[in-house]
CSV table of C-alpha atoms in Angstrom, one decimal:
chain,number,residue,atom,x,y,z
D,1,UNK,CA,21.5,1.4,75.9
D,2,UNK,CA,18.8,2.4,73.4
D,3,UNK,CA,19.0,3.6,69.9
D,4,UNK,CA,16.6,6.0,68.2
D,5,UNK,CA,15.7,5.5,64.6
D,6,UNK,CA,14.6,8.5,62.7
D,7,UNK,CA,12.5,8.6,59.6
D,8,UNK,CA,15.3,10.0,57.5
D,9,UNK,CA,17.2,6.7,57.9
D,10,UNK,CA,14.7,5.0,55.7
D,11,UNK,CA,14.2,7.9,53.2
D,12,UNK,CA,15.7,7.0,49.8
D,13,UNK,CA,18.2,9.5,48.4
D,14,UNK,CA,17.8,11.2,45.1
D,15,UNK,CA,20.6,9.0,43.7
D,16,UNK,CA,18.8,5.8,44.8
D,17,UNK,CA,15.5,7.0,43.2
D,18,UNK,CA,17.4,7.9,40.0
D,19,UNK,CA,19.0,4.4,39.9
D,20,UNK,CA,15.6,2.7,40.4
D,21,UNK,CA,14.1,4.7,37.5
D,22,UNK,CA,17.1,4.2,35.2
D,23,UNK,CA,16.4,1.7,32.4
D,24,UNK,CA,18.8,-0.8,30.9
D,25,UNK,CA,19.7,-0.2,27.3
D,26,UNK,CA,17.7,-3.3,26.2
D,27,UNK,CA,14.6,-2.0,28.1
D,28,UNK,CA,14.3,1.1,25.9
D,29,UNK,CA,11.2,1.1,23.6
D,30,UNK,CA,13.3,1.7,20.5
D,31,UNK,CA,14.9,-1.7,20.7
D,32,UNK,CA,11.5,-3.3,21.2
D,33,UNK,CA,10.5,-1.6,17.9
D,34,UNK,CA,13.6,-3.0,16.3
D,35,UNK,CA,12.7,-6.5,17.3
D,36,UNK,CA,9.2,-6.1,16.0
D,37,UNK,CA,10.4,-4.6,12.7
D,38,UNK,CA,12.8,-7.5,12.1
D,39,UNK,CA,10.1,-10.0,13.0
D,40,UNK,CA,7.7,-8.4,10.5
D,41,UNK,CA,10.5,-8.5,7.8
D,42,UNK,CA,11.0,-12.2,8.4
D,43,UNK,CA,7.3,-12.8,8.2
D,44,UNK,CA,7.1,-10.9,4.9
D,45,UNK,CA,10.0,-13.0,3.6
D,46,UNK,CA,8.2,-16.2,4.4
D,47,UNK,CA,4.9,-14.9,2.9
D,48,UNK,CA,6.5,-13.8,-0.4
D,49,UNK,CA,8.7,-17.0,-0.7
D,50,UNK,CA,7.8,-20.3,-2.3
D,51,UNK,CA,4.5,-21.9,-1.3
D,52,UNK,CA,4.5,-24.8,1.1
D,53,UNK,CA,4.1,-28.5,0.2
D,54,UNK,CA,1.8,-31.1,1.8
D,55,UNK,CA,4.6,-33.7,1.7
D,56,UNK,CA,7.1,-31.4,3.6
D,57,UNK,CA,5.5,-28.9,6.0
D,58,UNK,CA,8.8,-27.1,6.4
D,59,UNK,CA,9.5,-26.8,2.7
D,60,UNK,CA,8.7,-23.1,2.6
D,61,UNK,CA,10.7,-22.3,5.7
D,62,UNK,CA,13.7,-24.1,4.4
D,63,UNK,CA,13.7,-22.3,1.1
D,64,UNK,CA,13.1,-18.8,2.5
D,65,UNK,CA,15.1,-18.8,5.8
D,66,UNK,CA,18.0,-20.8,4.3
D,67,UNK,CA,18.7,-18.3,1.5
D,68,UNK,CA,20.2,-14.8,1.3
D,69,UNK,CA,16.7,-13.3,0.8
D,70,UNK,CA,16.1,-13.3,4.6
D,71,UNK,CA,19.4,-11.4,5.1
D,72,UNK,CA,18.4,-8.6,2.7
D,73,UNK,CA,14.9,-8.5,4.3
D,74,UNK,CA,16.5,-8.0,7.8
D,75,UNK,CA,19.0,-5.4,6.4
D,76,UNK,CA,16.0,-3.5,4.9
D,77,UNK,CA,14.1,-3.7,8.2
D,78,UNK,CA,17.1,-2.4,10.2
D,79,UNK,CA,17.5,0.4,7.7
D,80,UNK,CA,13.8,1.3,8.0
D,81,UNK,CA,14.1,1.2,11.8
D,82,UNK,CA,17.1,3.5,11.7
D,83,UNK,CA,15.5,6.0,9.5
D,84,UNK,CA,12.3,6.1,11.7
D,85,UNK,CA,14.3,6.4,14.9
D,86,UNK,CA,17.1,8.7,14.0
D,87,UNK,CA,15.9,10.6,11.0
D,88,UNK,CA,13.7,13.1,12.8
D,89,UNK,CA,16.3,14.1,15.5
D,90,UNK,CA,19.0,14.6,12.9
D,91,UNK,CA,16.7,16.7,10.7
D,92,UNK,CA,15.8,18.9,13.7
D,93,UNK,CA,19.4,19.3,14.6
D,94,UNK,CA,21.0,20.1,11.2
D,95,UNK,CA,18.1,21.3,9.0
D,96,UNK,CA,15.7,22.8,11.5
D,97,UNK,CA,15.2,26.5,12.1
D,98,UNK,CA,18.3,28.2,13.5
D,99,UNK,CA,18.3,30.7,16.4
D,100,UNK,CA,21.1,33.2,16.1
D,101,UNK,CA,22.8,35.2,19.0
D,102,UNK,CA,21.0,38.4,18.1
D,103,UNK,CA,17.6,36.6,18.4
D,104,UNK,CA,18.6,35.3,21.8
D,105,UNK,CA,19.6,38.8,22.9
D,106,UNK,CA,16.5,40.6,21.8
D,107,UNK,CA,14.0,37.8,22.5
D,108,UNK,CA,13.1,38.9,26.1
D,109,UNK,CA,11.9,42.2,24.8
D,110,UNK,CA,10.6,41.5,21.3
D,111,UNK,CA,9.2,38.0,22.2
D,112,UNK,CA,6.1,39.2,24.2
D,113,UNK,CA,5.3,42.0,21.7
D,114,UNK,CA,5.4,39.6,18.8
D,115,UNK,CA,3.3,37.1,20.6
D,116,UNK,CA,0.6,39.7,21.4
D,117,UNK,CA,0.6,41.0,17.9
D,118,UNK,CA,0.4,37.5,16.4
D,119,UNK,CA,-2.5,36.6,18.7
D,120,UNK,CA,-4.4,39.7,17.7
D,121,UNK,CA,-3.9,39.0,14.0
D,122,UNK,CA,-4.8,35.4,14.5
D,123,UNK,CA,-8.1,36.1,16.2
D,124,UNK,CA,-9.3,38.5,13.5
D,125,UNK,CA,-8.4,36.2,10.6
D,126,UNK,CA,-8.8,32.8,12.2
D,127,UNK,CA,-12.5,32.3,11.5
D,128,UNK,CA,-12.3,33.4,7.9
D,129,UNK,CA,-9.4,31.1,7.2
D,130,UNK,CA,-11.0,28.1,8.8
D,131,UNK,CA,-14.3,28.6,6.9
D,132,UNK,CA,-12.7,29.1,3.5
D,133,UNK,CA,-10.2,26.3,4.0
D,134,UNK,CA,-12.9,23.9,5.0
D,135,UNK,CA,-15.2,24.9,2.2
D,136,UNK,CA,-12.4,24.8,-0.4
D,137,UNK,CA,-11.0,21.5,0.8
D,138,UNK,CA,-14.5,19.9,0.9
D,139,UNK,CA,-15.3,21.2,-2.7
D,140,UNK,CA,-12.0,19.8,-4.0
D,141,UNK,CA,-12.5,16.4,-2.4
D,142,UNK,CA,-16.1,16.1,-3.6
D,143,UNK,CA,-15.1,17.1,-7.1
D,144,UNK,CA,-12.3,14.4,-7.1
D,145,UNK,CA,-14.7,11.8,-5.9
D,146,UNK,CA,-17.2,12.7,-8.6
D,147,UNK,CA,-14.6,12.5,-11.3
D,148,UNK,CA,-12.9,9.4,-10.0
D,149,UNK,CA,-15.1,6.7,-11.7
D,150,UNK,CA,-14.4,8.3,-15.1
D,151,UNK,CA,-10.7,7.7,-14.6
D,152,UNK,CA,-11.0,4.0,-13.7
D,153,UNK,CA,-12.0,0.8,-15.3
D,154,UNK,CA,-15.2,-1.1,-14.6
D,155,UNK,CA,-13.4,-3.5,-12.3
D,156,UNK,CA,-12.0,-0.7,-10.1
D,157,UNK,CA,-15.4,1.0,-10.1
D,158,UNK,CA,-16.8,-2.3,-8.7
D,159,UNK,CA,-14.1,-2.2,-6.0
D,160,UNK,CA,-15.0,1.4,-5.1
D,161,UNK,CA,-18.6,0.4,-4.5
D,162,UNK,CA,-18.4,-3.2,-3.1
D,163,UNK,CA,-15.3,-2.8,-1.0
D,164,UNK,CA,-14.3,0.8,-0.3
D,165,UNK,CA,-17.7,2.6,0.0
D,166,UNK,CA,-19.5,-0.2,1.9
D,167,UNK,CA,-16.6,-0.7,4.4
D,168,UNK,CA,-16.3,3.1,4.9
D,169,UNK,CA,-20.0,3.2,5.9
D,170,UNK,CA,-19.4,0.3,8.3
D,171,UNK,CA,-16.2,2.0,9.8
D,172,UNK,CA,-18.0,5.3,10.3
D,173,UNK,CA,-20.6,3.5,12.4
D,174,UNK,CA,-18.1,1.4,14.3
D,175,UNK,CA,-16.0,4.5,15.1
D,176,UNK,CA,-18.9,5.8,17.2
D,177,UNK,CA,-18.9,2.6,19.2
D,178,UNK,CA,-15.2,2.0,19.6
D,179,UNK,CA,-13.6,5.4,18.9
D,180,UNK,CA,-15.9,7.7,20.7
D,181,UNK,CA,-17.7,5.6,23.4
D,182,UNK,CA,-14.8,3.1,24.0
D,183,UNK,CA,-17.0,0.0,23.6
D,184,UNK,CA,-15.3,-3.1,22.0
D,185,UNK,CA,-17.8,-4.5,19.6
D,186,UNK,CA,-16.7,-7.7,17.7
D,187,UNK,CA,-20.2,-8.5,16.3
D,188,UNK,CA,-20.8,-5.3,14.3
D,189,UNK,CA,-21.4,-7.2,11.0
D,190,UNK,CA,-24.5,-8.8,12.7
D,191,UNK,CA,-26.3,-5.4,12.2
D,192,UNK,CA,-25.0,-5.3,8.6
D,193,UNK,CA,-26.7,-8.7,8.1
D,194,UNK,CA,-29.9,-7.4,9.7
D,195,UNK,CA,-30.0,-4.5,7.3
D,196,UNK,CA,-29.4,-6.7,4.3
D,197,UNK,CA,-32.0,-9.3,5.2
D,198,UNK,CA,-34.5,-6.4,6.0
D,199,UNK,CA,-34.0,-5.3,2.4
D,200,UNK,CA,-34.6,-8.8,1.0
D,201,UNK,CA,-37.7,-9.2,3.1
D,202,UNK,CA,-39.4,-5.8,2.4
D,203,UNK,CA,-38.6,-6.0,-1.3
D,204,UNK,CA,-40.3,-9.4,-1.6
D,205,UNK,CA,-37.2,-11.5,-2.3
D,206,UNK,CA,-37.4,-13.9,0.7
D,207,UNK,CA,-39.6,-17.0,0.9
D,208,UNK,CA,-42.0,-15.2,3.3
D,209,UNK,CA,-44.0,-12.4,1.7
D,210,UNK,CA,-44.1,-9.0,3.4
D,211,UNK,CA,-47.4,-7.3,4.2
D,212,UNK,CA,-46.5,-4.9,1.3
D,213,UNK,CA,-43.5,-4.3,-0.8
D,214,UNK,CA,-41.3,-1.3,-0.5
D,215,UNK,CA,-38.8,0.5,-2.7
D,216,UNK,CA,-35.2,0.1,-1.6
D,217,UNK,CA,-35.0,3.8,-0.7
D,218,UNK,CA,-38.0,3.3,1.6
D,219,UNK,CA,-36.4,0.3,3.2
D,220,UNK,CA,-33.6,2.5,4.5
D,221,UNK,CA,-35.6,4.0,7.4
D,222,UNK,CA,-37.2,0.6,8.1
D,223,UNK,CA,-33.8,-1.1,8.3
D,224,UNK,CA,-32.4,1.8,10.5
D,225,UNK,CA,-35.4,1.3,12.9
D,226,UNK,CA,-34.8,-2.5,12.9
D,227,UNK,CA,-31.1,-2.2,13.6
D,228,UNK,CA,-31.8,0.4,16.3
D,229,UNK,CA,-34.3,-2.0,18.0
D,230,UNK,CA,-31.8,-4.8,17.7
D,231,UNK,CA,-29.0,-2.6,19.2
D,232,UNK,CA,-31.3,-1.7,22.1
D,233,UNK,CA,-32.3,-5.3,22.7
D,234,UNK,CA,-28.7,-6.3,22.8
D,235,UNK,CA,-27.3,-3.4,24.6
D,236,UNK,CA,-29.9,-2.9,27.4
D,237,UNK,CA,-29.0,-6.1,29.4
D,238,UNK,CA,-25.3,-6.2,28.4
D,239,UNK,CA,-23.9,-2.7,28.4
D,240,UNK,CA,-23.3,-2.8,32.1
D,241,UNK,CA,-20.4,-5.1,31.2
D,242,UNK,CA,-17.0,-3.7,30.2
D,243,UNK,CA,-14.0,-4.6,28.1
D,244,UNK,CA,-13.5,-8.2,27.2
D,245,UNK,CA,-16.8,-9.3,28.7
D,246,UNK,CA,-18.7,-6.9,26.4
D,247,UNK,CA,-16.7,-8.1,23.4
D,248,UNK,CA,-17.6,-11.7,24.1
D,249,UNK,CA,-21.3,-10.8,24.3
D,250,UNK,CA,-21.2,-9.0,21.0
D,251,UNK,CA,-19.3,-12.0,19.5
D,252,UNK,CA,-22.1,-14.3,20.7
D,253,UNK,CA,-24.7,-11.9,19.2
D,254,UNK,CA,-23.0,-12.2,15.8
D,255,UNK,CA,-23.1,-16.0,16.0
D,256,UNK,CA,-26.8,-16.0,16.9
D,257,UNK,CA,-27.6,-13.8,13.9
D,258,UNK,CA,-25.4,-15.9,11.6
D,259,UNK,CA,-26.9,-19.2,12.7
D,260,UNK,CA,-30.4,-17.9,12.4
D,261,UNK,CA,-29.7,-16.8,8.8
D,262,UNK,CA,-28.1,-20.2,8.1
D,263,UNK,CA,-30.7,-22.5,9.7
D,264,UNK,CA,-34.0,-20.7,9.2
D,265,UNK,CA,-34.7,-22.2,5.8
D,266,UNK,CA,-38.3,-21.2,5.7
D,267,UNK,CA,-37.6,-17.6,6.3
D,268,UNK,CA,-34.1,-16.7,5.1
D,269,UNK,CA,-33.7,-19.6,2.6
D,270,UNK,CA,-30.8,-20.9,4.6
D,271,UNK,CA,-27.4,-21.5,3.1
D,272,UNK,CA,-28.8,-21.1,-0.4
D,273,UNK,CA,-29.2,-17.4,0.2
D,274,UNK,CA,-31.6,-14.9,-1.2
D,275,UNK,CA,-31.4,-13.7,-4.8
D,276,UNK,CA,-33.4,-11.3,-6.9
D,277,UNK,CA,-33.3,-8.4,-4.4
D,278,UNK,CA,-34.7,-5.2,-6.0
D,279,UNK,CA,-32.3,-2.4,-6.9
D,280,UNK,CA,-32.7,1.2,-5.9
D,281,UNK,CA,-35.1,3.1,-8.1
D,282,UNK,CA,-37.0,6.5,-8.4
D,283,UNK,CA,-40.4,6.4,-9.9
D,284,UNK,CA,-42.1,9.8,-9.2
D,285,UNK,CA,-44.1,11.4,-12.0
D,286,UNK,CA,-41.9,11.8,-15.1
D,287,UNK,CA,-38.8,10.5,-13.2
D,288,UNK,CA,-38.3,6.9,-13.9
D,289,UNK,CA,-34.8,5.7,-13.1
D,290,UNK,CA,-33.3,2.4,-11.8
D,291,UNK,CA,-29.9,1.6,-10.4
D,292,UNK,CA,-28.8,-1.4,-12.4
D,293,UNK,CA,-25.5,-3.2,-13.0
D,294,UNK,CA,-23.4,-0.1,-13.6
D,295,UNK,CA,-21.5,0.6,-10.4
D,296,UNK,CA,-21.1,4.4,-11.0
D,297,UNK,CA,-24.6,5.4,-10.0
D,298,UNK,CA,-24.2,3.4,-6.8
D,299,UNK,CA,-20.9,5.2,-6.2
D,300,UNK,CA,-22.6,8.6,-6.4
D,301,UNK,CA,-25.5,7.4,-4.2
D,302,UNK,CA,-23.1,6.1,-1.5
D,303,UNK,CA,-21.1,9.3,-1.6
D,304,UNK,CA,-24.3,11.2,-0.9
D,305,UNK,CA,-25.2,8.9,2.0
D,306,UNK,CA,-21.7,9.1,3.5
D,307,UNK,CA,-21.7,12.9,3.2
D,308,UNK,CA,-24.9,13.1,5.2
D,309,UNK,CA,-23.5,10.8,7.9
D,310,UNK,CA,-20.2,12.6,8.1
D,311,UNK,CA,-21.9,16.0,8.6
D,312,UNK,CA,-24.3,14.5,11.2
D,313,UNK,CA,-21.5,12.7,13.1
D,314,UNK,CA,-19.2,15.8,13.1
D,315,UNK,CA,-22.0,17.7,14.7
D,316,UNK,CA,-22.7,14.9,17.1
D,317,UNK,CA,-19.0,14.6,18.2
D,318,UNK,CA,-18.9,18.1,19.5
D,319,UNK,CA,-22.3,18.0,21.1
D,320,UNK,CA,-23.3,17.2,24.7
D,321,UNK,CA,-23.7,13.5,23.6
D,322,UNK,CA,-20.2,13.4,22.1
D,323,UNK,CA,-18.6,14.9,25.2
D,324,UNK,CA,-20.5,12.3,27.4
D,325,UNK,CA,-19.1,9.6,25.2
D,326,UNK,CA,-15.6,11.0,25.6
D,327,UNK,CA,-16.0,11.1,29.4
D,328,UNK,CA,-17.2,7.4,29.4
D,329,UNK,CA,-14.3,6.3,27.2
D,330,UNK,CA,-11.6,7.9,29.3
D,331,UNK,CA,-13.0,7.0,32.7
D,332,UNK,CA,-16.4,5.5,33.1
D,333,UNK,CA,-16.3,5.5,36.9
D,334,UNK,CA,-15.4,9.2,37.0
D,335,UNK,CA,-18.1,10.0,34.4
D,336,UNK,CA,-20.7,8.2,36.5
D,337,UNK,CA,-19.6,10.0,39.6
D,338,UNK,CA,-20.0,13.4,38.0
D,339,UNK,CA,-23.6,12.6,37.0
D,340,UNK,CA,-23.3,11.2,33.4
D,341,UNK,CA,-25.9,8.4,32.9
D,342,UNK,CA,-23.3,6.0,31.4
D,343,UNK,CA,-25.7,3.2,30.5
D,344,UNK,CA,-28.0,5.6,28.6
D,345,UNK,CA,-25.2,7.1,26.5
D,346,UNK,CA,-23.5,3.8,25.9
D,347,UNK,CA,-26.8,2.4,24.7
D,348,UNK,CA,-27.2,5.5,22.4
D,349,UNK,CA,-23.8,4.9,20.9
D,350,UNK,CA,-24.5,1.2,20.3
D,351,UNK,CA,-27.9,2.0,18.6
D,352,UNK,CA,-26.4,4.8,16.4
D,353,UNK,CA,-23.6,2.6,15.3
D,354,UNK,CA,-26.0,-0.3,14.6
D,355,UNK,CA,-28.3,1.9,12.5
D,356,UNK,CA,-25.3,3.1,10.3
D,357,UNK,CA,-24.4,-0.6,9.7
D,358,UNK,CA,-28.0,-1.2,8.7
D,359,UNK,CA,-27.8,1.5,6.0
D,360,UNK,CA,-24.7,-0.2,4.7
D,361,UNK,CA,-26.6,-3.5,4.6
D,362,UNK,CA,-29.4,-2.0,2.5
D,363,UNK,CA,-26.9,-0.6,0.0
D,364,UNK,CA,-25.0,-3.9,-0.2
D,365,UNK,CA,-28.0,-6.1,-0.7
D,366,UNK,CA,-29.5,-3.8,-3.3
D,367,UNK,CA,-26.2,-3.6,-5.2
D,368,UNK,CA,-25.3,-7.3,-5.0
D,369,UNK,CA,-28.9,-8.5,-5.4
D,370,UNK,CA,-27.8,-11.7,-3.6
D,371,UNK,CA,-27.0,-12.4,0.0
D,372,UNK,CA,-26.2,-15.5,2.0
D,373,UNK,CA,-25.0,-16.2,5.5
D,374,UNK,CA,-21.5,-16.5,4.2
D,375,UNK,CA,-21.6,-12.8,3.3
D,376,UNK,CA,-21.6,-11.9,7.0
D,377,UNK,CA,-18.8,-14.0,8.5
D,378,UNK,CA,-17.0,-13.0,11.7
D,379,UNK,CA,-13.9,-12.2,9.7
D,380,UNK,CA,-15.6,-9.1,8.3
D,381,UNK,CA,-16.3,-7.8,11.8
D,382,UNK,CA,-12.6,-8.3,12.7
D,383,UNK,CA,-11.6,-6.5,9.5
D,384,UNK,CA,-13.8,-3.5,10.2
D,385,UNK,CA,-12.3,-3.2,13.8
D,386,UNK,CA,-8.8,-3.4,12.2
D,387,UNK,CA,-9.7,-0.7,9.7
D,388,UNK,CA,-10.9,1.6,12.5
D,389,UNK,CA,-7.7,1.1,14.6
D,390,UNK,CA,-5.5,1.5,11.6
D,391,UNK,CA,-7.1,4.8,10.6
D,392,UNK,CA,-7.2,6.2,14.1
D,393,UNK,CA,-9.9,5.5,16.7
D,394,UNK,CA,-12.0,8.6,17.3
D,395,UNK,CA,-10.8,10.4,14.2
D,396,UNK,CA,-13.5,10.4,11.6
D,397,UNK,CA,-11.3,11.4,8.8
D,398,UNK,CA,-8.6,9.0,9.8
D,399,UNK,CA,-11.1,6.1,9.9
D,400,UNK,CA,-12.4,7.0,6.4
D,401,UNK,CA,-8.9,7.3,4.8
D,402,UNK,CA,-7.5,4.2,6.6
D,403,UNK,CA,-10.5,2.1,5.7
D,404,UNK,CA,-10.4,3.2,2.1
D,405,UNK,CA,-6.7,2.3,1.8
D,406,UNK,CA,-7.0,-1.1,3.5
D,407,UNK,CA,-10.1,-2.0,1.5
D,408,UNK,CA,-8.3,-1.1,-1.7
D,409,UNK,CA,-5.0,-2.8,-0.9
D,410,UNK,CA,-6.0,-6.5,-1.2
D,411,UNK,CA,-7.5,-5.8,-4.7
D,412,UNK,CA,-4.4,-4.0,-5.7
D,413,UNK,CA,-2.3,-7.0,-4.7
D,414,UNK,CA,-4.4,-9.6,-6.6
D,415,UNK,CA,-2.1,-9.8,-9.6
D,416,UNK,CA,1.1,-10.6,-7.7
D,417,UNK,CA,0.0,-12.1,-4.4
D,418,UNK,CA,-1.7,-15.4,-3.8
D,419,UNK,CA,-5.3,-14.8,-2.6
D,420,UNK,CA,-4.7,-16.9,0.5
D,421,UNK,CA,-1.8,-14.7,1.5
D,422,UNK,CA,-3.4,-11.2,1.1
D,423,UNK,CA,-4.5,-11.0,4.7
D,424,UNK,CA,-1.1,-12.0,5.9
D,425,UNK,CA,0.3,-8.9,4.3
D,426,UNK,CA,-2.4,-6.9,5.8
D,427,UNK,CA,-1.5,-8.3,9.2
D,428,UNK,CA,2.2,-7.5,8.7
D,429,UNK,CA,1.2,-3.9,7.8
D,430,UNK,CA,-0.9,-3.6,11.0
D,431,UNK,CA,2.0,-4.9,13.1
D,432,UNK,CA,4.4,-2.3,11.7
D,433,UNK,CA,1.7,0.4,12.1
D,434,UNK,CA,1.2,-0.5,15.8
D,435,UNK,CA,4.9,-0.4,16.4
D,436,UNK,CA,5.6,3.0,14.9
D,437,UNK,CA,2.3,4.7,15.0
D,438,UNK,CA,-0.1,3.2,17.5
D,439,UNK,CA,-2.4,6.2,17.5
D,440,UNK,CA,-3.4,5.4,13.9
D,441,UNK,CA,-2.9,6.9,10.5
D,442,UNK,CA,-4.6,10.3,11.3
D,443,UNK,CA,-5.2,10.2,15.1
D,444,UNK,CA,-7.7,12.4,16.9
D,445,UNK,CA,-6.1,15.1,19.0
D,446,UNK,CA,-7.3,13.6,22.2
D,447,UNK,CA,-6.0,10.1,21.4
D,448,UNK,CA,-2.6,11.5,20.4
D,449,UNK,CA,-2.3,13.5,23.6
D,450,UNK,CA,-3.3,10.4,25.7
D,451,UNK,CA,-0.5,8.3,24.1
D,452,UNK,CA,2.1,11.0,24.4
D,453,UNK,CA,1.2,11.4,28.1
D,454,UNK,CA,1.3,7.7,28.7
D,455,UNK,CA,4.7,7.5,27.0
D,456,UNK,CA,6.0,10.2,29.3
D,457,UNK,CA,4.7,8.4,32.4
D,458,UNK,CA,1.8,10.9,33.0
D,459,UNK,CA,-1.2,8.7,32.2
D,460,UNK,CA,-3.3,8.0,35.2
D,461,UNK,CA,-6.7,9.0,36.6
D,462,UNK,CA,-5.2,12.5,37.0
D,463,UNK,CA,-3.5,13.0,33.7
D,464,UNK,CA,-1.9,16.3,34.8
D,465,UNK,CA,-0.1,14.9,37.9
D,466,UNK,CA,3.4,13.5,38.0
D,467,UNK,CA,4.3,10.0,39.3
D,468,UNK,CA,5.9,9.5,42.6
D,469,UNK,CA,9.5,10.7,42.6
D,470,UNK,CA,9.0,13.2,39.8
D,471,UNK,CA,8.7,12.9,36.0
D,472,UNK,CA,10.6,10.0,34.5
D,473,UNK,CA,13.0,11.0,31.7
């Protein structure tokens, strides 16, 4: 006696597939966000509590976790989590736009007509609105930036130049590498150091005299060319690597530049640093002006440099090069298979980002008039990467706003937070940001779509296909 087994005996039923896809309540992402928020609250409680003691290493933990403060911190964290998780659905349910029965009855007839009419009106007025909105918004922003130094003290003007403006320039360049091309660069400050030491050399401040001295303005193209060359020399043999391997190579490049600056006493003056670097100056005919100690002229100069870079990079983002970077970032194998020379465009992104960092190095060296190897620690590379991720990788405006905020925040906390604890608060802020808004402060449209598709279970090589068994809900 024989038995025949059909294929349907092994086919899972719809109920079985639904049971396999069903998640337990504790596997829901919202409870993971709850745990992360509570952990961040406990960390903030410890950071804001009493300082530790060398005699008792657990003194701070005993005083903070053994008091009612931690309970209030946890209650506040749970309240914040509840507002973030349930606030938007409740608003949409009770305060959102209402649809009445008459609208439901007439919508099959009036809906298409209204849609066609709205589309026609939008096409005729869209270009005018976009142009005027952009021009008006740009004029308002530039006007506010010009007036801003007049409303602040000298200290905050120094912060605007030394912290905000310099880091914004660095973040604009790193956004090309990380946000657009998808290359993880942990040694970006090395190019910043190359630009700064190029300024010191060509202005005659280093122990070795240059063939001829240059004005700081004329050093900018020289520093850009030097950083471009350094980026090409680093990228040509290494950009065939990907991911973590490329990050380790860039990390090693930073250490090489740092150790050369620290140990080459006869050229860089070693740990003692270089001082007496020339300021920016214009000496043409009757024009005789020097940028000196006042930070306001430097602020206006850096606004002009940043504006030029923003316009150039916005054009570059939507060009053929920008589209090639997007293809490489999303799927390098697919981009190479469709004929995109991936190494060439990755090398281009690396070189362009390095040159932008070189411009920031020139501005920093001319403003500070003193540089040393300790001005270019690895910590600063990590900070710039964090700024780009916080603002929104690939979003130029998000990167600028996020960097400006995070560069301003430690200086704002200087009066009520211990200097050794400032970066702990910054880390807690980044943790909360990654839990509730991983796409960044102002994400790019493409990055936001990728994360939403990944959350819905649609992210794969073919982003428009559904997973096996249908869409997971």
